[in-house]
Amino acid sequence: FNLCCTLSCGLNVHVGRYFSVDGCVFQSLYSIFAVTSSAWTNAIVVYQLHRMLWCSRKAIRYHPPTQGQVTKQCLIVYAYSIFMATWSNWGQDESWWPIRNNVYSGVF
């Protein structure tokens, strides 16, 4: 996220103005992806911590998720994040579409 933000902002500063509409689309894609993937990955970590603490409280052996389960959960989160990030580009010409990215609005 930081690298993409640095590149897009650095390009705008170098040119001295807002560079392009495609830059806005790219910025909305990586911003929505970063926020969505971070939030849902944190939710999975919190769930696993809660499970571990619950097992500890009940004196039950805790079995952590396997590497395959963790990989599967992360891939699902990333796929959902890509879906959410690209959703803003589907209905550009439709006034009823719930998410639109425009030059004046960036992420929102």
PDB file of C-alpha atoms in Angstrom:
ATOM      1  CA  PHE A   1       0.000   0.000   0.000  1.00  0.00           C
ATOM      2  CA  ASN A   2       2.721   2.464   0.951  1.00  0.00           C
ATOM      3  CA  LEU A   3       4.686   1.812  -2.226  1.00  0.00           C
ATOM      4  CA  CYS A   4       1.630   2.361  -4.440  1.00  0.00           C
ATOM      5  CA  CYS A   5       0.666   5.506  -2.542  1.00  0.00           C
ATOM      6  CA  THR A   6       4.202   6.859  -2.787  1.00  0.00           C
ATOM      7  CA  LEU A   7       4.318   6.191  -6.521  1.00  0.00           C
ATOM      8  CA  SER A   8       0.953   7.775  -7.323  1.00  0.00           C
ATOM      9  CA  CYS A   9       1.488  10.804  -5.078  1.00  0.00           C
ATOM     10  CA  GLY A  10       5.064  11.227  -6.276  1.00  0.00           C
ATOM     11  CA  LEU A  11       3.891  11.194  -9.881  1.00  0.00           C
ATOM     12  CA  ASN A  12       1.303  13.889  -9.131  1.00  0.00           C
ATOM     13  CA  VAL A  13       3.920  16.033  -7.356  1.00  0.00           C
ATOM     14  CA  HIS A  14       6.428  15.557 -10.166  1.00  0.00           C
ATOM     15  CA  VAL A  15       3.912  16.652 -12.820  1.00  0.00           C
ATOM     16  CA  GLY A  16       2.637  19.472 -10.610  1.00  0.00           C
ATOM     17  CA  ARG A  17      -1.039  18.612 -11.036  1.00  0.00           C
ATOM     18  CA  TYR A  18      -3.389  15.678 -10.876  1.00  0.00           C
ATOM     19  CA  PHE A  19      -1.995  13.230 -13.424  1.00  0.00           C
ATOM     20  CA  SER A  20      -4.902  11.220 -14.871  1.00  0.00           C
ATOM     21  CA  VAL A  21      -8.246   9.539 -14.356  1.00  0.00           C
ATOM     22  CA  ASP A  22      -6.483   6.181 -14.620  1.00  0.00           C
ATOM     23  CA  GLY A  23      -4.378   7.233 -11.644  1.00  0.00           C
ATOM     24  CA  CYS A  24      -7.572   7.790  -9.671  1.00  0.00           C
ATOM     25  CA  VAL A  25      -8.863   4.349 -10.652  1.00  0.00           C
ATOM     26  CA  PHE A  26      -5.557   2.763  -9.631  1.00  0.00           C
ATOM     27  CA  GLN A  27      -5.559   4.658  -6.340  1.00  0.00           C
ATOM     28  CA  SER A  28      -9.089   3.524  -5.532  1.00  0.00           C
ATOM     29  CA  LEU A  29      -8.192  -0.085  -6.377  1.00  0.00           C
ATOM     30  CA  TYR A  30      -5.185  -0.346  -4.087  1.00  0.00           C
ATOM     31  CA  SER A  31      -6.782   1.697  -1.301  1.00  0.00           C
ATOM     32  CA  ILE A  32      -9.957  -0.392  -1.167  1.00  0.00           C
ATOM     33  CA  PHE A  33      -7.926  -3.611  -1.459  1.00  0.00           C
ATOM     34  CA  ALA A  34      -5.606  -2.579   1.388  1.00  0.00           C
ATOM     35  CA  VAL A  35      -8.386  -1.548   3.768  1.00  0.00           C
ATOM     36  CA  THR A  36     -10.572  -4.576   3.038  1.00  0.00           C
ATOM     37  CA  SER A  37      -7.808  -7.181   3.232  1.00  0.00           C
ATOM     38  CA  SER A  38      -6.354  -5.686   6.408  1.00  0.00           C
ATOM     39  CA  ALA A  39      -9.704  -5.570   8.189  1.00  0.00           C
ATOM     40  CA  TRP A  40     -10.727  -9.127   7.304  1.00  0.00           C
ATOM     41  CA  THR A  41      -7.285 -10.594   8.017  1.00  0.00           C
ATOM     42  CA  ASN A  42      -7.406  -8.946  11.447  1.00  0.00           C
ATOM     43  CA  ALA A  43     -10.864 -10.430  11.985  1.00  0.00           C
ATOM     44  CA  ILE A  44      -9.492 -13.925  11.308  1.00  0.00           C
ATOM     45  CA  VAL A  45      -6.570 -13.355  13.692  1.00  0.00           C
ATOM     46  CA  VAL A  46      -8.939 -12.104  16.411  1.00  0.00           C
ATOM     47  CA  TYR A  47     -11.155 -15.166  15.920  1.00  0.00           C
ATOM     48  CA  GLN A  48      -8.170 -17.505  16.337  1.00  0.00           C
ATOM     49  CA  LEU A  49      -6.975 -15.639  19.434  1.00  0.00           C
ATOM     50  CA  HIS A  50     -10.464 -15.813  20.902  1.00  0.00           C
ATOM     51  CA  ARG A  51     -10.580 -19.551  20.226  1.00  0.00           C
ATOM     52  CA  MET A  52      -7.168 -20.042  21.816  1.00  0.00           C
ATOM     53  CA  LEU A  53      -8.120 -18.056  24.938  1.00  0.00           C
ATOM     54  CA  TRP A  54     -11.460 -19.857  25.219  1.00  0.00           C
ATOM     55  CA  CYS A  55      -9.689 -23.234  25.096  1.00  0.00           C
ATOM     56  CA  SER A  56      -7.195 -22.037  27.683  1.00  0.00           C
ATOM     57  CA  ARG A  57      -9.975 -20.922  30.003  1.00  0.00           C
ATOM     58  CA  LYS A  58     -11.763 -24.266  29.687  1.00  0.00           C
ATOM     59  CA  ALA A  59      -8.455 -26.180  30.010  1.00  0.00           C
ATOM     60  CA  ILE A  60      -9.016 -27.778  26.614  1.00  0.00           C
ATOM     61  CA  ARG A  61      -6.137 -28.521  24.250  1.00  0.00           C
ATOM     62  CA  TYR A  62      -6.003 -25.894  21.505  1.00  0.00           C
ATOM     63  CA  HIS A  63      -5.195 -27.096  18.001  1.00  0.00           C
ATOM     64  CA  PRO A  64      -3.962 -24.178  15.895  1.00  0.00           C
ATOM     65  CA  PRO A  65      -4.996 -24.017  12.265  1.00  0.00           C
ATOM     66  CA  THR A  66      -2.744 -25.809   9.832  1.00  0.00           C
ATOM     67  CA  GLN A  67      -0.663 -23.917   7.312  1.00  0.00           C
ATOM     68  CA  GLY A  68      -3.094 -25.046   4.619  1.00  0.00           C
ATOM     69  CA  GLN A  69      -6.084 -23.648   6.535  1.00  0.00           C
ATOM     70  CA  VAL A  70      -4.317 -20.330   7.075  1.00  0.00           C
ATOM     71  CA  THR A  71      -3.390 -20.146   3.391  1.00  0.00           C
ATOM     72  CA  LYS A  72      -6.979 -20.933   2.372  1.00  0.00           C
ATOM     73  CA  GLN A  73      -8.384 -18.259   4.705  1.00  0.00           C
ATOM     74  CA  CYS A  74      -5.921 -15.651   3.416  1.00  0.00           C
ATOM     75  CA  LEU A  75      -6.653 -16.488  -0.211  1.00  0.00           C
ATOM     76  CA  ILE A  76     -10.385 -16.129   0.448  1.00  0.00           C
ATOM     77  CA  VAL A  77      -9.783 -12.750   2.104  1.00  0.00           C
ATOM     78  CA  TYR A  78      -7.612 -11.576  -0.808  1.00  0.00           C
ATOM     79  CA  ALA A  79     -10.139 -12.768  -3.407  1.00  0.00           C
ATOM     80  CA  TYR A  80     -12.929 -10.931  -1.574  1.00  0.00           C
ATOM     81  CA  SER A  81     -10.733  -7.822  -1.327  1.00  0.00           C
ATOM     82  CA  ILE A  82     -10.017  -7.896  -5.059  1.00  0.00           C
ATOM     83  CA  PHE A  83     -13.763  -8.235  -5.702  1.00  0.00           C
ATOM     84  CA  MET A  84     -14.499  -5.225  -3.481  1.00  0.00           C
ATOM     85  CA  ALA A  85     -11.701  -3.173  -5.055  1.00  0.00           C
ATOM     86  CA  THR A  86     -12.831  -3.831  -8.631  1.00  0.00           C
ATOM     87  CA  TRP A  87     -16.526  -3.365  -7.836  1.00  0.00           C
ATOM     88  CA  SER A  88     -16.145   0.401  -8.125  1.00  0.00           C
ATOM     89  CA  ASN A  89     -15.210   0.063 -11.806  1.00  0.00           C
ATOM     90  CA  TRP A  90     -18.162  -2.054 -12.943  1.00  0.00           C
ATOM     91  CA  GLY A  91     -20.940   0.525 -13.111  1.00  0.00           C
ATOM     92  CA  GLN A  92     -19.184   3.717 -14.117  1.00  0.00           C
ATOM     93  CA  ASP A  93     -22.013   4.900 -16.386  1.00  0.00           C
ATOM     94  CA  GLU A  94     -24.844   3.749 -14.149  1.00  0.00           C
ATOM     95  CA  SER A  95     -26.307   6.269 -11.739  1.00  0.00           C
ATOM     96  CA  TRP A  96     -27.762   3.540  -9.484  1.00  0.00           C
ATOM     97  CA  TRP A  97     -24.425   1.761  -8.906  1.00  0.00           C
ATOM     98  CA  PRO A  98     -23.596   1.928  -5.163  1.00  0.00           C
ATOM     99  CA  ILE A  99     -19.830   2.505  -5.472  1.00  0.00           C
ATOM    100  CA  ARG A 100     -18.266   4.873  -8.010  1.00  0.00           C
ATOM    101  CA  ASN A 101     -14.765   6.231  -8.197  1.00  0.00           C
ATOM    102  CA  ASN A 102     -14.357   9.603  -9.810  1.00  0.00           C
ATOM    103  CA  VAL A 103     -11.526  12.083 -10.086  1.00  0.00           C
ATOM    104  CA  TYR A 104     -13.123  14.279  -7.448  1.00  0.00           C
ATOM    105  CA  SER A 105     -13.798  11.522  -4.961  1.00  0.00           C
ATOM    106  CA  GLY A 106     -10.857   9.073  -5.066  1.00  0.00           C
ATOM    107  CA  VAL A 107     -11.583   6.188  -2.737  1.00  0.00           C
ATOM    108  CA  PHE A 108     -15.178   7.104  -1.950  1.00  0.00           C
TER     109      PHE A 108
END
